XYZ file of C-alpha atoms in Angstrom:
314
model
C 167.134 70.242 115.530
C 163.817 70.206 116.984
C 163.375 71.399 120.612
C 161.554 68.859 123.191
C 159.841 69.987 125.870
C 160.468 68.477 129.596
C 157.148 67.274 131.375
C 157.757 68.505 134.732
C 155.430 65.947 136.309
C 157.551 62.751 135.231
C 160.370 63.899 133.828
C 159.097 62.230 129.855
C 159.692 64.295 126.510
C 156.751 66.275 124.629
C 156.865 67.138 121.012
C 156.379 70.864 119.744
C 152.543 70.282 119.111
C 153.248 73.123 116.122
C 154.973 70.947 114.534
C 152.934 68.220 114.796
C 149.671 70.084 113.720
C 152.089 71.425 110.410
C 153.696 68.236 109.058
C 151.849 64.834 110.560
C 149.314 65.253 107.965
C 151.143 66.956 105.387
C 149.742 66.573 101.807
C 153.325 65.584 101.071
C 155.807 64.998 103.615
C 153.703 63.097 106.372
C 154.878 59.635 105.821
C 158.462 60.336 106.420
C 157.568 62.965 109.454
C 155.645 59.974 110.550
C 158.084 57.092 110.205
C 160.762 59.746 112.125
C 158.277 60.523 114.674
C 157.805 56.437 115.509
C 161.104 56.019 115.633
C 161.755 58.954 118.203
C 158.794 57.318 120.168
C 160.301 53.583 120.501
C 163.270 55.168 121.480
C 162.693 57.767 123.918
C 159.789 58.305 126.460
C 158.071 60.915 124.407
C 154.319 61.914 124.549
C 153.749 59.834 127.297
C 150.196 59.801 128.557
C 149.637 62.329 131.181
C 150.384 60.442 134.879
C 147.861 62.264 136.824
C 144.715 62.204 134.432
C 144.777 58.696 133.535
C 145.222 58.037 137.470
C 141.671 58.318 137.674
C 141.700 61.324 139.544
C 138.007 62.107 140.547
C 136.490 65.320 139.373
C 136.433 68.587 141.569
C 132.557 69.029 141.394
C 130.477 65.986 141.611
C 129.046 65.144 138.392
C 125.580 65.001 137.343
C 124.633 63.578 134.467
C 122.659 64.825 131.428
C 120.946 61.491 129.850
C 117.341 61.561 128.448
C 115.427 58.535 129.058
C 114.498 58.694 125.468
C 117.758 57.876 124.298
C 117.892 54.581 126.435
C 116.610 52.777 122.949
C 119.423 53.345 121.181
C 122.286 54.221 123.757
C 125.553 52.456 123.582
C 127.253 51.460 126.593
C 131.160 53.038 125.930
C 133.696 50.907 127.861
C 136.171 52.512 129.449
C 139.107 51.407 127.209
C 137.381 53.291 124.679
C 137.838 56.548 126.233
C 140.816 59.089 126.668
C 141.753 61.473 128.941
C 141.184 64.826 127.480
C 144.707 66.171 128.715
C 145.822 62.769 126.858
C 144.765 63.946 123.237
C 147.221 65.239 120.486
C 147.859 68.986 119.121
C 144.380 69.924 117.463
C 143.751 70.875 113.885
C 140.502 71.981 113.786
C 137.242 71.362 116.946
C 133.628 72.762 116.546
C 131.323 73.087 119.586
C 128.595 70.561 118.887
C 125.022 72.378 118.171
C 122.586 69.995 120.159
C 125.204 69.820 123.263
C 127.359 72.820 123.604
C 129.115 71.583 126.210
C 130.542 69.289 123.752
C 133.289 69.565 121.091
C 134.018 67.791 117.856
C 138.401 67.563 117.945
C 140.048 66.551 114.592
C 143.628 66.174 115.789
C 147.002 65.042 114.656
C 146.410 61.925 112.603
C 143.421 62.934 111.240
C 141.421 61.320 114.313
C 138.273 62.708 115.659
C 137.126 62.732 119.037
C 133.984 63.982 121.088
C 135.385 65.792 123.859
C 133.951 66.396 127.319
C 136.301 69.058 128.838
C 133.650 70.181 131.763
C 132.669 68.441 135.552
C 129.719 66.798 134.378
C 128.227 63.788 132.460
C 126.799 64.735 128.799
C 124.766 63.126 126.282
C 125.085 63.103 122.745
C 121.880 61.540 120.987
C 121.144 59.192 118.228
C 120.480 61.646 115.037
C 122.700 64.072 116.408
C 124.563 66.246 113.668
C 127.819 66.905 115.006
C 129.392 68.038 111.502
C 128.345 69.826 108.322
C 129.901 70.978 104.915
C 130.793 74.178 103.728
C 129.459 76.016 100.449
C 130.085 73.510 97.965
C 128.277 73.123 94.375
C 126.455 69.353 92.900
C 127.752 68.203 89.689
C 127.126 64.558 87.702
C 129.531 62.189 85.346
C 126.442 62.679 82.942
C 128.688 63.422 79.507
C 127.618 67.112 78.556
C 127.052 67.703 74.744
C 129.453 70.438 72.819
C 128.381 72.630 69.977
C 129.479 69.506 67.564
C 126.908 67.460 69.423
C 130.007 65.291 70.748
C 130.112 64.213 74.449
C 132.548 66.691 76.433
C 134.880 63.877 78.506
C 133.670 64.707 82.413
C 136.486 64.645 85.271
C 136.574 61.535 87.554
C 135.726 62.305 91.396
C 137.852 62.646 93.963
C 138.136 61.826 97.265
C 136.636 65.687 97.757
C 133.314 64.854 96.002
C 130.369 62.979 98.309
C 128.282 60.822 96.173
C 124.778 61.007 96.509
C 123.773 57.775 96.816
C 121.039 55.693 98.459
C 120.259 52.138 99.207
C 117.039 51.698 100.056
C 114.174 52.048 102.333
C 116.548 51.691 105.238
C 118.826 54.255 104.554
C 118.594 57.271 106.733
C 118.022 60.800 105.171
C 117.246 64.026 107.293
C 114.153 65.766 106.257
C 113.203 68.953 108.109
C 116.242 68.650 110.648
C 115.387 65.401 111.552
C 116.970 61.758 110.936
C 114.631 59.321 109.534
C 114.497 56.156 107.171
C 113.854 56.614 103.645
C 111.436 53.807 103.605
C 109.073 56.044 105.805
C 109.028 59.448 103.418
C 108.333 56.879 100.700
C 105.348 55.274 101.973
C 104.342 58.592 102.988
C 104.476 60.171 99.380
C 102.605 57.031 97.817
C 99.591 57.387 99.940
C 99.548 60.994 98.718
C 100.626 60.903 95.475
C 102.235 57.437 94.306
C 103.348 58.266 90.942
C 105.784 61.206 92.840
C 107.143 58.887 95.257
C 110.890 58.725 93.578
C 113.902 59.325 94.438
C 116.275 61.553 92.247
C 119.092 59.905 90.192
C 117.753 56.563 91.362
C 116.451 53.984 89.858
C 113.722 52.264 92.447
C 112.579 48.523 92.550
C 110.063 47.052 95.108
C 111.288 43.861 97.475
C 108.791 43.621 100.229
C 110.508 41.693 103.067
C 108.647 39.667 106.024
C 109.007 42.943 107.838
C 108.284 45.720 105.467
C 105.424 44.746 102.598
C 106.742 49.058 101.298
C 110.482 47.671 101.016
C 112.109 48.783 97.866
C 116.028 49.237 96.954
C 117.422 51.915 94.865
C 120.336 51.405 91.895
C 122.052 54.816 90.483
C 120.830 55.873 87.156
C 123.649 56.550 84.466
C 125.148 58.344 86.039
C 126.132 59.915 89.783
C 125.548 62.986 91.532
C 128.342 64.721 93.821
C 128.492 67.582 96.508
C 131.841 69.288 95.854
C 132.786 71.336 98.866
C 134.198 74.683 98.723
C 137.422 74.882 99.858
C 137.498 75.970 103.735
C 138.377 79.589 103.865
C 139.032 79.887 108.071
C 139.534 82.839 109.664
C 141.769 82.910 112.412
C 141.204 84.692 115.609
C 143.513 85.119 118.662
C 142.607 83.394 122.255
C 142.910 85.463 125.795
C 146.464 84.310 125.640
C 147.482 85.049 122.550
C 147.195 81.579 120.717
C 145.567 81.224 117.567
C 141.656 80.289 118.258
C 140.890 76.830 116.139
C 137.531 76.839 116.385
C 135.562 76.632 113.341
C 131.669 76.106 113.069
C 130.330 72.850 113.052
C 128.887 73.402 110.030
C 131.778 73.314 108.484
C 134.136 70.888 111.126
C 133.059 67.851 108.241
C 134.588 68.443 105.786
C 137.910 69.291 107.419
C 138.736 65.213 106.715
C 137.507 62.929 103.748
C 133.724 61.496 103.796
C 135.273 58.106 103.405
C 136.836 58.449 107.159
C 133.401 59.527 108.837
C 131.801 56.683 107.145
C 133.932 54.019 108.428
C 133.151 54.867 111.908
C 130.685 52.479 114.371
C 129.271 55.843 116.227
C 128.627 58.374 112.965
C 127.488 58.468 108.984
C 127.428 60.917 106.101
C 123.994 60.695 105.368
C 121.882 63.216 103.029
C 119.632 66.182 103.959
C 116.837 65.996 101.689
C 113.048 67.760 100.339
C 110.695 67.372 98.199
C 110.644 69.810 95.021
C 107.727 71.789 94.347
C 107.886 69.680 91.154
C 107.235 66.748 92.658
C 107.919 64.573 89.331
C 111.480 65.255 89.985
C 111.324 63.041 92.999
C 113.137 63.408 96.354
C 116.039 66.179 95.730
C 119.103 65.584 98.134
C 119.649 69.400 99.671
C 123.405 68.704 101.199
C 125.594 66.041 102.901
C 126.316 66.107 106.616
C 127.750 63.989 109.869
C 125.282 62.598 112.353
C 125.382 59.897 115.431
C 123.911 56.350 114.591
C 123.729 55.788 118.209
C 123.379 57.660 121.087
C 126.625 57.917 123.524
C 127.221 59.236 127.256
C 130.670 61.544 127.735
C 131.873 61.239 131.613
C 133.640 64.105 132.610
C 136.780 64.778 131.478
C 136.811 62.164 129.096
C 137.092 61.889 124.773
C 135.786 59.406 122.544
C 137.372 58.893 119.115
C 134.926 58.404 116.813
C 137.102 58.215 114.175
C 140.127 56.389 114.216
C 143.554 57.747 113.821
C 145.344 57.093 110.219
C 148.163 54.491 110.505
């Protein structure tokens, strides 16, 4: 029998957020923790959003906001029904403090959703290009058939949802090159009026199609075969808070891969995009360095308030 906590404020049920963090997104008993865990919820007045945050309670300190004129161009406007209360969020499994805005934290919660979370007084910015999540130590490996001593191709294992493709579109797809977020199509044109004939991209196959807009326009088609990033498997260590909780905290370069690619690419405010450099043998074209999480778009955080950038699984 599981023991339910009494809020205190209106007299609704909360759920031990242990076990919520230990089975909602268990490898193998979340779907019937789940199902229980709806039914408990259209039945009793459990987890009820907090009354006195989503009042619209003003801030103690008057806020002042952090927003850079620069990132009017590509700023977009959050409504209101987008956001959460902070207090309002679910038990946390992992957060990160984001690099470019401190202030800020990445939250992967219960249900695998992520928010950005503004837990201060103040108004904060998160720009356009932004990396808010990284990868751990991981390794690249390719479905390119390896040859045994017999000469006969060795069969290769098929990816998972673990392994991150590398793979690129076209002149409009954004890579990071010396920490910052850029289109391909510009590092291209770059290389060909320097050295044309190194202007490739690895494990890509590249063909030209100039548009009315861009006479450099090109798409690219995987070779043969794919290139992966295989992360490491997250090794956190655990550290106590001032009262004696355990601290979840992890850095942000490794907050990414704590859910699969495939979720942080279905969002409208992030992507997986590629790192990337060019070799000192340039022949080999454009080598991809590491994946990692950035904002398409640059959002403003009021105080107090979360937005999920990636939804919650169903």
């Amino acid at each position: 029998m599981l023991l339910l906590t009494v809020n205190a404020h209106d007299k609704s049920l909360k759920f031990p957020e242990k076990v919520l963090a230990k089975w909602h997104d268990h490898s193998e008993f979340s779907g019937a923790f789940r199902e229980k865990y709806r039914d408990c919820k259209a039945n009793y007045p459990l987890d009820l959003p907090n009354a006195r945050q989503s009042s619209g309670e003003a801030p103690k300190k008057r806020p002042r906001t952090g927003a850079d004129e620069s990132a009017a161009a590509t700023e977009v406007k959050v409504e209101e029904s987008a956001l959460k209360d902070v207090a309002d969020l679910k038990p946390l499994h992992h957060k990160a403090h984001i690099v470019s805005s401190p202030k800020l934290n990445i939250e992967v919660c219960v249900g695998q959703a992520v928010y950005i979370a503004n837990h201060t007084n103040e108004v904060h910015v998160v720009k356009e290009g932004a990396m808010i999540g990284g990868y751990w130590k991981g390794k690249f490996w390719s479905t390119q058939p390896a040859k045994g001593k017999d000469g006969a191709e060795a069969s290769v294992a098929a990816p998972t949802v673990a392994d991150i493709p590398f793979e690129l579109s076209g002149s409009t797809s954004r890579v990071q090159m010396n920490s910052k977020v850029v289109p391909l199509g510009s590092l291209i044109k770059t290389k060909r009026e320097i050295s044309p004939a190194d202007a490739l991209v690895a494990y890509h196959v590249m063909r030209d199609q100039p548009t009315a807009d861009d006479a450099s326009a090109f798409v690219l088609s995987p070779k043969a075969f794919t290139v992966y990033w295989k992360m490491e498997d997250l090794k956190p260590k655990t550290t106590k808070t001032e009262g004696g909780g355990d601290d979840l905290i992890i850095p942000a370069a490794h907050i990414a891969g704590t859910i699969p690619h495939t979720k942080w690419s279905s969002s409208k405010y992030c992507e997986v995009l590629w790192a990337v450099k060019w070799p000192s043998v340039a022949a080999k074209g454009l080598q991809p360095v590491r994946p990692l999480v950035a904002m398409k778009c640059t959002v403003t955080l009021p105080p107090g308030k979360a937005l999920e950038i990636v939804p919650e699984d169903v």
